[in-house]
């Protein structure tokens, strides 16, 4: 059998819109392109390196330099980079093509070889190390067969596909792909490519340090050492900015076609007759969507895609209000629950899996010494508050964030109908990131507060030292500190926000992600406090549902052993950054705002007075929905949100921003372009 020929194609041109001429700029005594080519010479698997540039006269300098260094050069259209790759593969007779960009002077040969080896071992058509990033951006490697490259050349019609070479390949479900993960990954993506002057200065600083160590080529660990020892400061621009701008450039401001939603609204008519509010969860009802525009009833879900009762499909950025971090219908999780349920799942006495899951949570969660289970977040927060009151023999509670539907908390909101006045007087909201406000509140009623319950993090990150101050103030006033981690727990990482920030509460509540959609929650905390559950009555029939516990055990298996968090970060970062880049390109930088973590972010549109612009937000969401994206006001990220789905969402973003931009340009009130009423939120709990 013929040994496949492996050829690296380095795409290079002088006409960069962000840093013209960068390819041949001086990089510590030699052109930037030369640094890339020298580094690739250290690869043990590449048979040849070809430089692919354009026919534009400005790129003559690139072709001339590469030829003097004895590299084969091909030249093609300036914007159709894909056709240049086909030409390079043809003239070099490549079987396997490795894509490298010339703006990556800190690439390393071992990184290239690792991805090539992974590609060959897996027997796939395409492999890359960029989704998720486990090396800095600027060490990007994409490997694909010549056959797949040819398919892309014939079928890719979008300008973005041809400019960026591989998007068509990454979108096609029938192409076997490998997301290659390097060992000892870089935990947060770093930027090592060159698009702006600050990137160039960073690379110059690193190479000045490396040159003192020898001639090279240098492997990844040597470059990483140089980055640290040189104290070089990476550039501040957004990773993948060029791709986001390409999608935006290609988008139009035309309105998307309305969806066929006849069955959805037929079901709504029936539901209105038998279900108050037509839904079991307020945030899942039609009230939070644009009636007449968005679907009301869903039929099925798989991964990050849901199908409504009319057969329309959507990339789901709601994910059941956060729990499905492994996506809908995860086979391993569902199988674990199914196998357990076949043997019974709501027993007359405790089952050993309750102990096993509790032991595991005690290992993973810093504050956990004992565990009690529930079915939803409100069970857990209400139980934690009841135990805190019993332990301290006090009644008042300070609250910050959203803590569920039960009387003790919901009475603090505008949705307090049915809550006794006496109960409403016992809970007192305080603002986030304001320790003085908490201290003042607790001081206003000395020795009367049983607990401070708060979301340690939601869309807004705590100020440095804030959570430590909260703990000190709470304990100084004799109260217990409860972290409500129903949303943050296992969503940002194992162990919850308390592990991330190093602040251990007395009690904590977890739910949502722990079951990946299976109903389970828990209260964890100090043993002396948790022991109070033996007297404070918190008990219900389905708290010991072992099918849900089996699901949770499998979720924890996957979270501990897999790449879930890397994938969530990769997808969430691209959506977060892409939305910002496109908003700025549309002239909406000060209008569109987004906050939060890549796994869970919230966005808004504001008017010239800084107030919420719900009409513009609704217009943006209308366009997204009709282009196949289901969304409320947050990005709820699943690990199944792959490159193809991310690109679909980003493309929808681009069209939606163009639509808003056009409305502003024409002086159109966004409400005039809406095909339904503006959704009105139930209340605002997080401030």
XYZ file of C-alpha atoms in Angstrom:
687
model
C 0.000 0.000 0.000
C 1.274 3.443 -0.936
C 2.463 5.560 1.998
C 0.287 8.704 1.962
C 2.063 11.946 1.190
C 1.483 14.556 3.888
C 1.765 18.179 2.788
C 1.436 21.296 4.901
C -0.071 24.227 3.031
C 0.766 27.616 4.523
C -1.709 30.266 3.383
C -0.123 33.721 3.239
C -0.899 37.132 1.813
C 0.117 40.752 2.318
C -3.389 42.209 2.163
C -4.544 41.636 5.733
C -7.308 44.129 6.589
C -6.256 44.322 10.227
C -2.452 44.403 9.863
C -1.450 44.914 6.214
C 1.863 43.372 5.269
C 2.206 41.357 8.464
C 3.387 38.203 6.699
C 6.737 39.770 5.823
C 7.124 42.053 8.832
C 10.320 41.792 10.834
C 10.091 39.340 13.704
C 13.277 39.644 15.744
C 15.547 39.813 12.714
C 13.742 37.741 10.097
C 10.349 37.873 8.318
C 7.352 36.479 10.194
C 6.765 33.956 7.398
C 10.282 32.621 7.832
C 9.582 31.874 11.499
C 6.598 29.736 10.495
C 8.499 27.855 7.811
C 11.485 27.201 10.098
C 9.220 25.810 12.802
C 7.481 23.483 10.349
C 10.859 22.142 9.253
C 11.044 20.395 12.632
C 8.075 18.159 11.859
C 8.921 14.477 11.469
C 5.730 13.652 9.564
C 5.472 16.355 6.910
C 6.768 15.350 3.482
C 6.558 18.834 2.041
C 5.564 22.400 2.894
C 3.868 24.500 0.197
C 3.261 28.244 0.434
C -0.101 29.262 -1.049
C -0.431 32.952 -1.805
C -2.485 35.064 -4.172
C -1.884 36.323 -7.686
C -2.094 39.927 -6.516
C 1.122 41.829 -7.200
C 1.398 42.774 -3.530
C 2.089 39.108 -2.822
C 5.055 38.889 -5.185
C 7.328 39.458 -2.179
C 5.887 36.379 -0.451
C 6.333 34.185 -3.513
C 9.856 35.439 -4.087
C 10.947 34.888 -0.499
C 9.476 31.379 -0.282
C 11.170 30.361 -3.524
C 14.561 31.612 -2.307
C 14.062 29.349 0.727
C 13.425 26.389 -1.612
C 9.696 26.063 -0.898
C 7.161 25.267 -3.594
C 4.787 28.192 -4.189
C 1.274 28.205 -5.649
C -0.750 31.306 -6.439
C -4.496 31.701 -6.823
C -7.406 34.080 -6.185
C -6.943 36.459 -3.256
C -10.295 35.751 -1.562
C -10.839 32.142 -2.677
C -8.296 30.543 -0.377
C -9.986 27.153 -0.768
C -9.050 27.018 -4.442
C -5.434 27.743 -3.496
C -5.447 24.680 -1.254
C -6.774 22.524 -4.078
C -4.026 23.831 -6.353
C -1.368 23.169 -3.691
C -2.642 19.622 -3.172
C -2.659 19.003 -6.909
C 0.853 20.255 -7.679
C 2.361 18.483 -4.657
C 0.318 15.301 -5.210
C -0.736 15.376 -1.545
C -2.863 12.632 -0.043
C -3.210 14.388 3.297
C -3.292 18.170 3.633
C -2.336 20.093 6.775
C -3.694 23.628 6.984
C -1.399 26.236 8.559
C -1.835 30.015 8.471
C 1.155 32.299 8.056
C 0.172 34.538 10.973
C 1.187 31.859 13.510
C 4.939 32.388 14.102
C 4.848 30.563 17.454
C 3.684 27.280 15.986
C 5.520 24.131 17.050
C 6.390 21.001 15.069
C 5.349 18.616 17.841
C 1.879 20.162 17.942
C 1.548 19.612 14.191
C 2.775 16.019 14.419
C 0.449 15.149 17.305
C -2.622 16.177 15.309
C -1.405 14.347 12.204
C -0.847 11.193 14.266
C -4.301 11.517 15.790
C -5.808 11.938 12.323
C -4.088 8.822 10.984
C -4.794 6.668 14.044
C -8.490 7.598 14.072
C -8.939 6.948 10.350
C -11.015 10.083 9.898
C -11.498 12.532 7.034
C -10.810 15.660 9.077
C -9.115 16.460 12.380
C -8.344 19.677 14.196
C -7.146 20.900 17.581
C -9.325 24.007 17.722
C -12.653 22.721 19.017
C -11.987 22.902 21.860
C -8.648 24.662 22.095
C -6.098 22.671 24.091
C -3.222 24.675 22.685
C -3.037 28.450 22.342
C -4.785 30.035 19.374
C -1.905 30.409 16.968
C -1.037 26.719 17.193
C -4.064 25.773 15.105
C -3.743 22.597 13.049
C -6.315 21.204 10.643
C -5.687 17.942 8.799
C -7.883 16.546 6.033
C -7.827 14.204 3.088
C -7.388 15.441 -0.429
C -10.716 13.831 -1.302
C -12.567 15.881 1.334
C -10.765 19.007 0.148
C -12.018 18.317 -3.374
C -15.574 17.853 -2.086
C -15.393 21.188 -0.316
C -14.081 22.902 -3.429
C -16.981 21.617 -5.525
C -19.763 22.197 -2.986
C -18.761 25.215 -0.878
C -20.587 28.228 -2.293
C -20.546 30.729 0.571
C -17.761 33.303 0.434
C -16.972 32.589 4.099
C -16.471 28.894 3.307
C -14.031 29.653 0.531
C -12.143 32.309 2.465
C -11.698 30.176 5.597
C -11.239 26.845 3.748
C -12.756 24.345 6.192
C -16.192 25.577 7.444
C -18.026 23.492 4.817
C -16.071 20.413 5.902
C -16.814 21.028 9.576
C -20.538 21.392 8.904
C -21.046 18.154 7.010
C -22.408 15.395 9.240
C -21.270 12.562 6.941
C -17.595 13.560 7.125
C -15.765 11.632 9.825
C -14.173 14.153 12.183
C -11.810 14.120 15.138
C -11.573 16.894 17.707
C -8.009 16.297 18.822
C -7.186 17.095 22.441
C -3.552 17.581 23.418
C -2.443 16.209 26.771
C -1.799 18.747 29.546
C -4.050 21.260 27.821
C -3.839 25.017 28.231
C -6.745 25.688 30.592
C -7.790 29.024 29.145
C -7.294 29.875 25.472
C -4.284 32.120 24.881
C -3.730 34.192 21.772
C -0.435 33.610 19.936
C -1.389 34.527 16.368
C -0.594 37.915 14.811
C -3.455 40.153 13.681
C -2.576 43.462 15.325
C 0.540 45.350 16.373
C 0.264 44.218 19.995
C 0.240 40.599 18.750
C 3.387 41.312 16.751
C 5.150 42.829 19.749
C 4.229 39.784 21.823
C 5.735 37.441 19.208
C 8.855 39.599 18.920
C 9.395 39.461 22.663
C 9.015 35.668 22.760
C 11.282 35.100 19.768
C 13.974 37.394 21.175
C 14.056 35.125 24.230
C 14.018 31.932 22.138
C 16.816 33.081 19.861
C 19.104 33.301 22.877
C 18.460 29.610 23.540
C 19.595 28.357 20.133
C 18.633 27.997 16.494
C 15.456 25.955 16.882
C 12.971 24.686 15.775
C 11.377 24.782 19.217
C 8.725 22.456 20.605
C 5.594 23.573 22.433
C 6.975 23.295 25.959
C 10.013 25.386 24.992
C 7.798 28.071 23.507
C 5.536 28.028 26.558
C 8.595 28.480 28.768
C 9.679 31.402 26.595
C 6.248 33.026 26.932
C 6.489 32.793 30.725
C 10.141 33.748 31.095
C 10.029 36.646 28.650
C 7.019 38.193 30.438
C 5.575 38.884 27.000
C 2.048 40.303 27.044
C -0.336 38.611 24.561
C -2.512 40.758 22.328
C -5.991 41.637 23.504
C -8.069 41.102 20.365
C -10.740 38.422 20.165
C -9.814 34.943 18.946
C -11.461 34.064 15.585
C -12.431 37.706 15.014
C -11.804 37.389 11.271
C -14.229 34.487 10.920
C -16.972 36.348 12.796
C -16.491 39.399 10.589
C -16.665 37.235 7.473
C -20.014 35.805 8.575
C -21.291 39.297 9.304
C -20.127 40.609 5.936
C -21.982 37.814 4.176
C -25.250 38.318 6.083
C -28.149 40.442 4.880
C -30.664 42.630 6.666
C -33.575 40.860 5.042
C -36.298 39.449 7.268
C -36.300 35.696 7.732
C -39.355 33.781 6.527
C -42.052 33.025 9.128
C -42.240 29.492 10.460
C -45.175 27.128 10.067
C -46.430 26.888 13.654
C -50.025 25.745 13.139
C -49.741 22.639 15.331
C -47.932 24.520 18.082
C -50.751 27.029 18.398
C -53.397 24.350 18.090
C -51.845 22.669 21.111
C -51.800 26.027 22.893
C -55.558 26.367 22.412
C -56.071 22.928 23.936
C -53.627 23.601 26.738
C -55.360 26.821 27.730
C -58.461 24.795 28.541
C -56.821 22.420 30.994
C -53.485 23.901 32.189
C -53.288 27.286 33.944
C -50.776 29.385 32.014
C -50.499 26.575 29.445
C -47.191 25.331 30.884
C -45.834 23.731 34.048
C -42.901 26.140 34.371
C -43.421 29.871 33.987
C -40.172 30.411 32.087
C -41.138 27.695 29.601
C -44.501 29.224 28.724
C -45.374 31.296 25.662
C -45.207 34.465 27.798
C -41.426 34.491 27.533
C -41.502 34.171 23.745
C -42.934 36.230 20.899
C -46.420 34.831 20.465
C -47.066 34.038 16.838
C -43.364 33.949 16.001
C -41.803 31.287 18.191
C -42.855 27.672 18.805
C -44.894 26.881 21.892
C -44.618 23.084 22.063
C -41.568 20.905 21.442
C -41.721 17.271 20.403
C -38.166 15.934 20.768
C -34.550 16.790 21.408
C -31.164 15.266 20.656
C -27.927 16.872 21.763
C -28.292 20.610 21.185
C -31.105 20.345 18.631
C -34.840 20.307 19.361
C -37.794 19.709 17.052
C -41.152 21.383 17.601
C -44.543 19.760 17.010
C -44.639 21.260 13.494
C -41.321 19.626 12.566
C -39.183 22.785 12.698
C -35.700 22.238 14.101
C -33.710 24.631 16.276
C -30.329 24.865 17.902
C -31.441 25.136 21.538
C -29.696 27.801 23.614
C -32.164 27.315 26.481
C -31.442 23.651 27.203
C -34.421 23.160 29.474
C -33.421 26.207 31.608
C -29.811 25.001 32.103
C -29.772 21.338 33.188
C -28.823 19.650 29.919
C -25.094 20.328 29.839
C -24.580 16.955 28.106
C -27.430 17.714 25.714
C -30.846 16.165 25.284
C -31.220 12.387 25.361
C -27.638 11.570 26.307
C -27.499 7.836 25.656
C -25.214 6.891 28.539
C -27.174 8.895 31.105
C -30.539 7.650 29.871
C -29.319 4.058 29.765
C -28.108 4.289 33.379
C -31.513 5.571 34.503
C -33.359 3.004 32.374
C -31.368 0.042 33.671
C -31.931 1.202 37.231
C -35.676 1.759 36.655
C -36.068 -1.784 35.290
C -35.236 -2.980 38.800
C -37.565 -0.507 40.512
C -36.860 3.096 41.326
C -39.104 4.369 44.111
C -38.626 1.914 46.949
C -40.211 1.481 50.371
C -36.796 1.727 52.069
C -33.533 3.509 51.157
C -31.361 2.093 48.377
C -27.532 1.835 48.473
C -27.186 4.218 45.505
C -28.358 7.039 47.801
C -25.298 6.426 49.955
C -22.973 6.044 46.982
C -24.081 9.311 45.390
C -23.935 11.129 48.717
C -20.392 9.851 49.322
C -19.364 10.999 45.884
C -20.802 14.474 46.378
C -19.003 14.737 49.711
C -15.784 14.047 47.836
C -16.445 16.585 45.102
C -18.041 19.535 46.932
C -15.866 21.401 49.475
C -18.611 22.126 52.031
C -20.289 18.718 51.768
C -20.055 16.482 54.839
C -23.607 15.152 54.560
C -26.269 15.185 51.820
C -30.064 15.257 51.514
C -31.746 14.834 48.145
C -34.723 16.514 46.491
C -36.293 16.722 43.059
C -35.889 20.395 42.102
C -34.148 23.553 43.175
C -37.017 24.897 45.236
C -37.003 21.709 47.348
C -33.340 22.223 48.120
C -33.341 25.943 48.892
C -36.497 25.704 51.025
C -35.006 22.779 52.937
C -31.703 24.591 53.497
C -33.473 27.667 54.850
C -35.696 25.584 57.144
C -32.685 23.782 58.594
C -30.810 27.064 59.054
C -33.767 28.481 60.969
C -33.968 25.388 63.131
C -30.212 25.376 63.792
C -29.985 29.076 64.732
C -33.466 29.365 66.261
C -33.936 32.552 64.247
C -36.444 33.428 61.517
C -35.162 36.174 59.209
C -33.232 35.418 56.012
C -31.168 37.651 53.713
C -31.491 36.724 50.023
C -29.522 37.562 46.891
C -30.449 36.039 43.540
C -33.246 33.696 42.510
C -34.086 30.876 44.919
C -37.277 29.224 43.680
C -41.048 29.431 43.884
C -41.779 28.662 47.531
C -43.305 31.208 49.922
C -40.190 32.041 51.920
C -38.473 33.546 48.824
C -41.047 34.359 46.147
C -42.710 36.730 48.591
C -39.788 39.113 48.038
C -40.668 39.496 44.342
C -43.549 41.017 42.391
C -44.927 37.468 42.044
C -45.971 37.317 45.693
C -49.685 36.566 45.189
C -50.844 34.048 47.768
C -47.883 34.502 50.101
C -48.948 35.510 53.650
C -47.796 38.945 54.738
C -46.154 37.505 57.848
C -43.988 35.255 55.656
C -43.054 38.107 53.318
C -41.637 40.064 56.240
C -39.057 37.376 57.018
C -36.961 37.527 53.819
C -34.887 40.567 52.862
C -33.098 41.075 49.509
C -29.618 42.581 49.346
C -27.587 43.601 46.258
C -24.734 41.543 44.838
C -21.102 42.705 45.146
C -22.007 45.157 47.926
C -20.771 43.769 51.275
C -21.572 46.994 53.105
C -25.235 46.661 52.130
C -25.329 43.162 53.602
C -23.649 44.303 56.806
C -26.148 47.155 57.133
C -29.075 44.781 56.583
C -27.938 42.256 59.189
C -27.134 45.054 61.643
C -30.662 46.450 61.285
C -32.072 43.441 63.157
C -29.350 42.095 65.464
C -29.475 38.396 66.309
C -32.536 37.802 64.131
C -31.031 36.483 60.880
C -30.812 32.721 60.539
C -29.067 32.700 57.181
C -27.685 34.561 54.242
C -28.581 32.665 51.081
C -27.106 33.788 47.783
C -26.021 32.698 44.353
C -22.221 32.934 44.696
C -22.017 33.675 40.976
C -24.512 34.034 38.173
C -24.017 36.299 35.179
C -21.872 38.685 37.173
C -18.551 37.568 38.618
C -17.880 38.405 42.274
C -15.482 41.250 42.973
C -12.156 40.161 44.407
C -12.631 39.247 48.057
C -16.407 39.750 47.954
C -17.439 36.212 48.874
C -14.852 36.130 51.678
C -16.351 39.349 53.061
C -19.863 37.919 52.827
C -18.798 34.879 54.827
C -17.089 37.004 57.484
C -20.104 39.350 57.826
C -22.564 36.450 57.956
C -20.680 34.613 60.677
C -20.021 37.791 62.652
C -23.789 38.236 62.876
C -24.288 34.623 63.963
C -26.003 33.485 60.768
C -25.288 30.581 58.438
C -24.013 31.115 54.901
C -25.893 29.185 52.196
C -24.641 29.125 48.617
C -27.463 28.486 46.171
C -25.587 26.611 43.436
C -28.631 25.252 41.646
C -27.402 27.043 38.509
C -23.649 27.337 39.073
C -23.079 23.905 40.578
C -21.443 21.501 38.109
C -22.179 24.004 35.342
C -18.892 25.869 35.585
C -16.894 22.925 36.897
C -16.840 20.081 39.413
C -17.377 21.196 42.991
C -19.280 24.345 42.194
C -18.461 28.035 42.520
C -17.281 27.467 46.092
C -14.387 25.427 44.705
C -13.619 27.979 41.975
C -13.471 30.892 44.415
C -12.135 29.018 47.431
C -14.923 30.097 49.800
C -16.676 27.316 51.707
C -20.244 28.000 52.916
C -22.041 26.248 55.752
C -24.680 24.819 53.416
C -25.137 24.670 49.664
C -27.806 23.576 47.234
C -27.257 21.874 43.880
C -29.535 20.768 41.048
C -30.084 21.219 37.308
C -26.789 20.015 35.740
C -26.246 17.210 38.238
C -28.923 15.113 36.490
C -28.644 16.413 32.909
C -32.405 16.873 32.850
C -33.357 14.047 35.190
C -35.100 15.596 38.218
C -32.717 15.636 41.167
C -31.368 18.230 43.576
C -29.559 18.155 46.884
C -28.632 20.056 50.022
C -25.085 19.574 51.267
C -23.164 21.054 54.167
C -21.559 20.860 57.562
C -22.393 17.716 59.505
C -23.543 19.533 62.658
C -26.000 21.613 60.629
C -27.128 18.762 58.381
C -27.892 16.600 61.422
C -30.775 18.997 62.142
C -32.636 17.304 59.273
C -33.311 14.499 61.741
C -35.754 16.873 63.495
C -36.583 19.631 60.985
C -39.104 17.947 58.724
C -38.043 17.950 55.054
C -39.439 14.773 53.522
C -41.279 13.702 50.372
C -41.964 10.461 48.553
C -39.769 10.923 45.515
C -36.654 12.318 47.174
C -35.178 8.826 46.989
C -35.900 8.227 43.282
C -32.968 5.982 42.407
C -33.432 6.221 38.618
C -32.578 9.911 38.789
C -29.695 9.094 41.123
C -28.354 6.545 38.638
C -28.528 9.263 35.987
C -26.624 11.629 38.279
C -23.923 9.025 38.909
C -23.411 8.656 35.168
C -23.370 12.448 34.689
C -20.591 12.690 37.268
C -18.712 9.874 35.512
C -18.791 11.835 32.276
C -17.921 15.150 33.902
C -14.959 13.675 35.762
C -13.506 11.648 32.905
C -14.509 13.476 29.740
C -13.978 16.756 27.934
C -17.419 18.247 28.666
C -16.140 21.488 30.135
C -13.574 22.043 27.370
C -16.305 21.647 24.759
C -18.716 23.936 26.591
C -16.025 26.588 26.912
C -15.119 26.314 23.230
C -18.717 26.681 22.029
C -19.720 29.304 24.571
C -16.652 31.441 23.953
C -17.300 31.499 20.212
C -20.915 32.582 20.685
C -20.002 35.133 23.362
C -17.152 36.636 21.328
C -18.886 36.322 17.981
C -21.918 38.239 19.216
C -19.702 41.048 20.503
C -17.689 41.313 17.286
C -20.815 41.354 15.111
C -22.605 43.875 17.319
C -19.631 46.205 17.010
C -19.516 45.691 13.226
C -23.201 46.644 13.072
C -22.579 49.839 15.027
C -24.326 48.362 18.078
C -21.346 48.056 20.415
C -22.978 50.306 23.032
C -26.443 48.884 22.408
C -25.817 45.146 22.729
C -24.474 44.040 26.101
C -23.462 40.581 27.235
C -22.226 39.387 30.620
C -21.378 36.105 32.246
C -19.429 32.921 31.811
C -18.918 31.136 28.463
C -21.175 28.349 29.794
C -23.968 30.706 30.868
C -24.233 34.302 29.681
C -27.004 36.887 29.553
C -27.487 39.526 26.881
C -29.570 42.663 26.544
C -30.149 45.625 24.268
C -30.227 49.087 25.798
C -31.417 52.447 24.516
C -29.608 55.782 24.509
C -30.604 56.328 28.153
C -29.194 53.008 29.303
C -32.636 51.452 29.760
C -33.679 48.024 28.548
C -34.700 48.099 24.889
C -37.066 45.153 24.819
C -38.355 45.909 21.320
C -34.894 45.716 19.724
C -34.139 42.543 21.674
C -37.403 41.023 20.461
C -36.607 41.893 16.840
C -33.186 40.262 17.185
C -34.729 37.140 18.742
C -37.423 37.009 16.043
C -34.734 36.767 13.382
C -32.817 34.107 15.333
C -35.889 31.966 15.888
C -36.874 32.007 12.236
C -33.310 31.052 11.313
C -33.381 28.019 13.584
C -32.131 29.209 16.980
C -34.283 28.820 20.112
C -33.300 31.397 22.706
C -34.600 33.501 25.590
C -32.162 36.085 26.974
C -29.287 33.781 27.879
C -26.764 31.502 26.203
C -27.191 28.134 27.976
C -24.404 25.994 26.593
C -24.326 22.236 26.052
C -21.214 20.172 25.368
C -23.006 18.847 22.262
C -22.953 22.281 20.637
C -20.448 21.312 17.970
C -18.650 23.379 15.336
C -21.422 22.996 12.774
C -24.145 24.125 15.178
C -22.026 26.981 16.498
C -21.524 28.236 12.945
C -25.275 28.028 12.313
C -25.955 30.119 15.415
C -23.245 32.637 14.512
C -24.689 32.989 11.022
C -28.111 33.659 12.559
C -26.505 36.247 14.850
C -25.005 37.981 11.811
C -28.357 38.239 10.013
C -30.136 39.395 13.175
C -27.607 42.153 13.842
C -27.850 43.237 10.203
C -31.652 43.390 10.595
C -31.386 45.621 13.670
C -28.765 47.742 11.907
C -31.097 48.204 8.926
C -34.013 49.206 11.152
C -31.889 51.903 12.740
C -30.570 53.095 9.402
C -34.120 53.453 8.034
C -35.467 54.956 11.255
C -37.901 52.076 11.733
C -39.327 51.424 15.186
C -38.392 47.760 15.925
C -41.966 47.135 17.057
C -43.145 47.798 13.503
C -41.097 44.841 12.262
C -42.278 42.458 14.968
C -44.939 39.877 14.144
C -46.045 39.447 17.736
C -46.090 41.150 21.140
C -42.931 41.927 23.086
C -42.391 39.287 25.810
C -42.670 40.556 29.389
C -40.503 38.836 32.055
C -42.134 37.585 35.237
C -39.817 39.580 37.498
C -36.157 40.479 37.934
C -34.442 38.642 40.781
C -30.784 39.054 39.877
C -29.548 42.638 40.320
